[in-house]
Coordinates of C-alpha atoms in Angstrom, one line a residue:
X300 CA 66.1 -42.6 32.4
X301 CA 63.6 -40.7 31.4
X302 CA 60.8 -39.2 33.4
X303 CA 58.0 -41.5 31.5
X304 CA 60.0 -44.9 31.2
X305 CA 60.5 -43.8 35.3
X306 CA 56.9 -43.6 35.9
X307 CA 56.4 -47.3 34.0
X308 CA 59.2 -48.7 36.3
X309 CA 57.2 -47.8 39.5
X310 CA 54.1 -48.5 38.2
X311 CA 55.9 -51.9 37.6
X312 CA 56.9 -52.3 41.0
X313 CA 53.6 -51.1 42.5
X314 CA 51.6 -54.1 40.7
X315 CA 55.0 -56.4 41.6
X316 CA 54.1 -55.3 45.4
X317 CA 50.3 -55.6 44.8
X318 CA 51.1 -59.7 43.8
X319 CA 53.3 -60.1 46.9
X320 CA 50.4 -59.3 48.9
X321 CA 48.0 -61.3 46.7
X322 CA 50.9 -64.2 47.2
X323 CA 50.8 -63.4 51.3
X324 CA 47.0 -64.1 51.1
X325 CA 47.6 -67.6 49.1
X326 CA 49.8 -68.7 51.6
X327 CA 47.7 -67.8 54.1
X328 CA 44.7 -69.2 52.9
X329 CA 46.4 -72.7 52.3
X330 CA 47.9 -72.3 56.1
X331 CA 44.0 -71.7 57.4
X332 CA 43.0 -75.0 54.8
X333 CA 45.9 -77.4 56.5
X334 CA 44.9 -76.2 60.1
X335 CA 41.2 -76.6 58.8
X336 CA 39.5 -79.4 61.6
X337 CA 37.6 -81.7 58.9
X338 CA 41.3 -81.7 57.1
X339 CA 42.4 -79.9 54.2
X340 CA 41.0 -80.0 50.6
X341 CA 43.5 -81.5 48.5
X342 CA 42.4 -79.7 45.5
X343 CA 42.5 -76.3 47.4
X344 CA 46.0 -76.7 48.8
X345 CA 47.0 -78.2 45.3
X346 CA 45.5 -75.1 43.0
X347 CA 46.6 -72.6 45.5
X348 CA 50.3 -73.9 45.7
X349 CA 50.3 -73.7 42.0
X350 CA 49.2 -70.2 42.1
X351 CA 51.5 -69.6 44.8
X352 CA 54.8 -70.9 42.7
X353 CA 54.1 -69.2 39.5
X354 CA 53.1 -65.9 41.4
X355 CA 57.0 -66.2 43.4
X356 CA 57.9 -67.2 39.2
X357 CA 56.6 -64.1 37.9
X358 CA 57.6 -61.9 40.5
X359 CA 61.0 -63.0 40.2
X360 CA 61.4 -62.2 36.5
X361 CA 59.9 -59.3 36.7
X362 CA 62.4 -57.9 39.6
X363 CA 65.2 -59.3 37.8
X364 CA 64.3 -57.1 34.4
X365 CA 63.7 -53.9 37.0
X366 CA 67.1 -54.6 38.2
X367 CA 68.4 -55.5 35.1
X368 CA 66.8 -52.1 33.8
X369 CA 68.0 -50.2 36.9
X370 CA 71.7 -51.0 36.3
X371 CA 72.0 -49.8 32.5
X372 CA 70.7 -46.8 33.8
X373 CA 73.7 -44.3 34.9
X374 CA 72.4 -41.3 36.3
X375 CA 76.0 -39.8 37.8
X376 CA 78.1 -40.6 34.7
X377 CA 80.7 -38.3 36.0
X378 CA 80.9 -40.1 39.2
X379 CA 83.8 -40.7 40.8
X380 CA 82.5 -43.0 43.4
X381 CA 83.4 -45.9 41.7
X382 CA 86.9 -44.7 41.4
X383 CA 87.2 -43.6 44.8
X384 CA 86.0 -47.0 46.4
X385 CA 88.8 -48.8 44.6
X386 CA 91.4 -46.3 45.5
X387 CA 90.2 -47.0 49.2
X388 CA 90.4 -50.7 48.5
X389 CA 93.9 -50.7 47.0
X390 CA 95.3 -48.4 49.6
X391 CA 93.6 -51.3 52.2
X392 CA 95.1 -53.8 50.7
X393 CA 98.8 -52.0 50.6
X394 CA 98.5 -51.4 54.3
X395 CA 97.9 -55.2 55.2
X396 CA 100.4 -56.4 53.1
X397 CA 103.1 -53.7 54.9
X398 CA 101.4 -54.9 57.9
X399 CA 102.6 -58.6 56.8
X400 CA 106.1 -57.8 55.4
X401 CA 106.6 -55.6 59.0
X402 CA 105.5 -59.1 60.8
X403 CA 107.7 -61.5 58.2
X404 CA 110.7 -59.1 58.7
X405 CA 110.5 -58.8 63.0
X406 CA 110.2 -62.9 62.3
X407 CA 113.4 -63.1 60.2
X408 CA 115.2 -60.9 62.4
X409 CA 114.1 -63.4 65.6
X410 CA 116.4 -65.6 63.8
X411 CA 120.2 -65.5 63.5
X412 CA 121.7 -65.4 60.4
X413 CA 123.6 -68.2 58.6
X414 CA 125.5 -66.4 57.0

């Protein structure tokens, strides 16, 4: 990722956390309309939930492509994290199934043989 398409990414995600500020303030502003004493506006709450959905819409895609973006990008191709994890999870799973087979043989040997 290069340093400019990493500048456009943030600058992406700074306007993404502007609007979920701008969204906070639509929700608040229908909350202080419903509590309002002469009742709420049906047009306000109506226009502002509107705004409010496809403001969450829009937010939404535009997270998904940064993460979508994010992943493609492999800074530590020579890595062997990935590799490692999986070794770890392997050797995990080898131990509880010895763990099993040790429990399954003290279980047979509970039992006389017929035989």
């Amino acid at each position: 990722m290069d340093p400019q398409t990493q500048n456009t990414s943030l600058q992406r995600l700074q306007n993404v956390e502007r609007r979920v500020v701008r969204v906070l303030d639509i929700a608040g502003g229908v909350m202080e309309e419903l509590t309002s004493p002469s009742g709420p506006r049906k047009d306000f709450v109506n226009s502002h939930c509107r705004e409010f959905m496809q403001s969450i819409k829009d937010i939404q895609v535009t997270l998904r492509e940064e993460i979508k973006s994010a992943c493609e990008y492999r800074p530590f191709e020579k890595c062997d994290y990935n590799a490692r994890i999986a070794n770890e999870i392997c050797f995990q799973k080898l131990e509880y199934l010895l763990s099993q087979l040790d429990d399954l043989k003290k279980t047979l040997d509970q039992y006389p043989s017929s035989g």
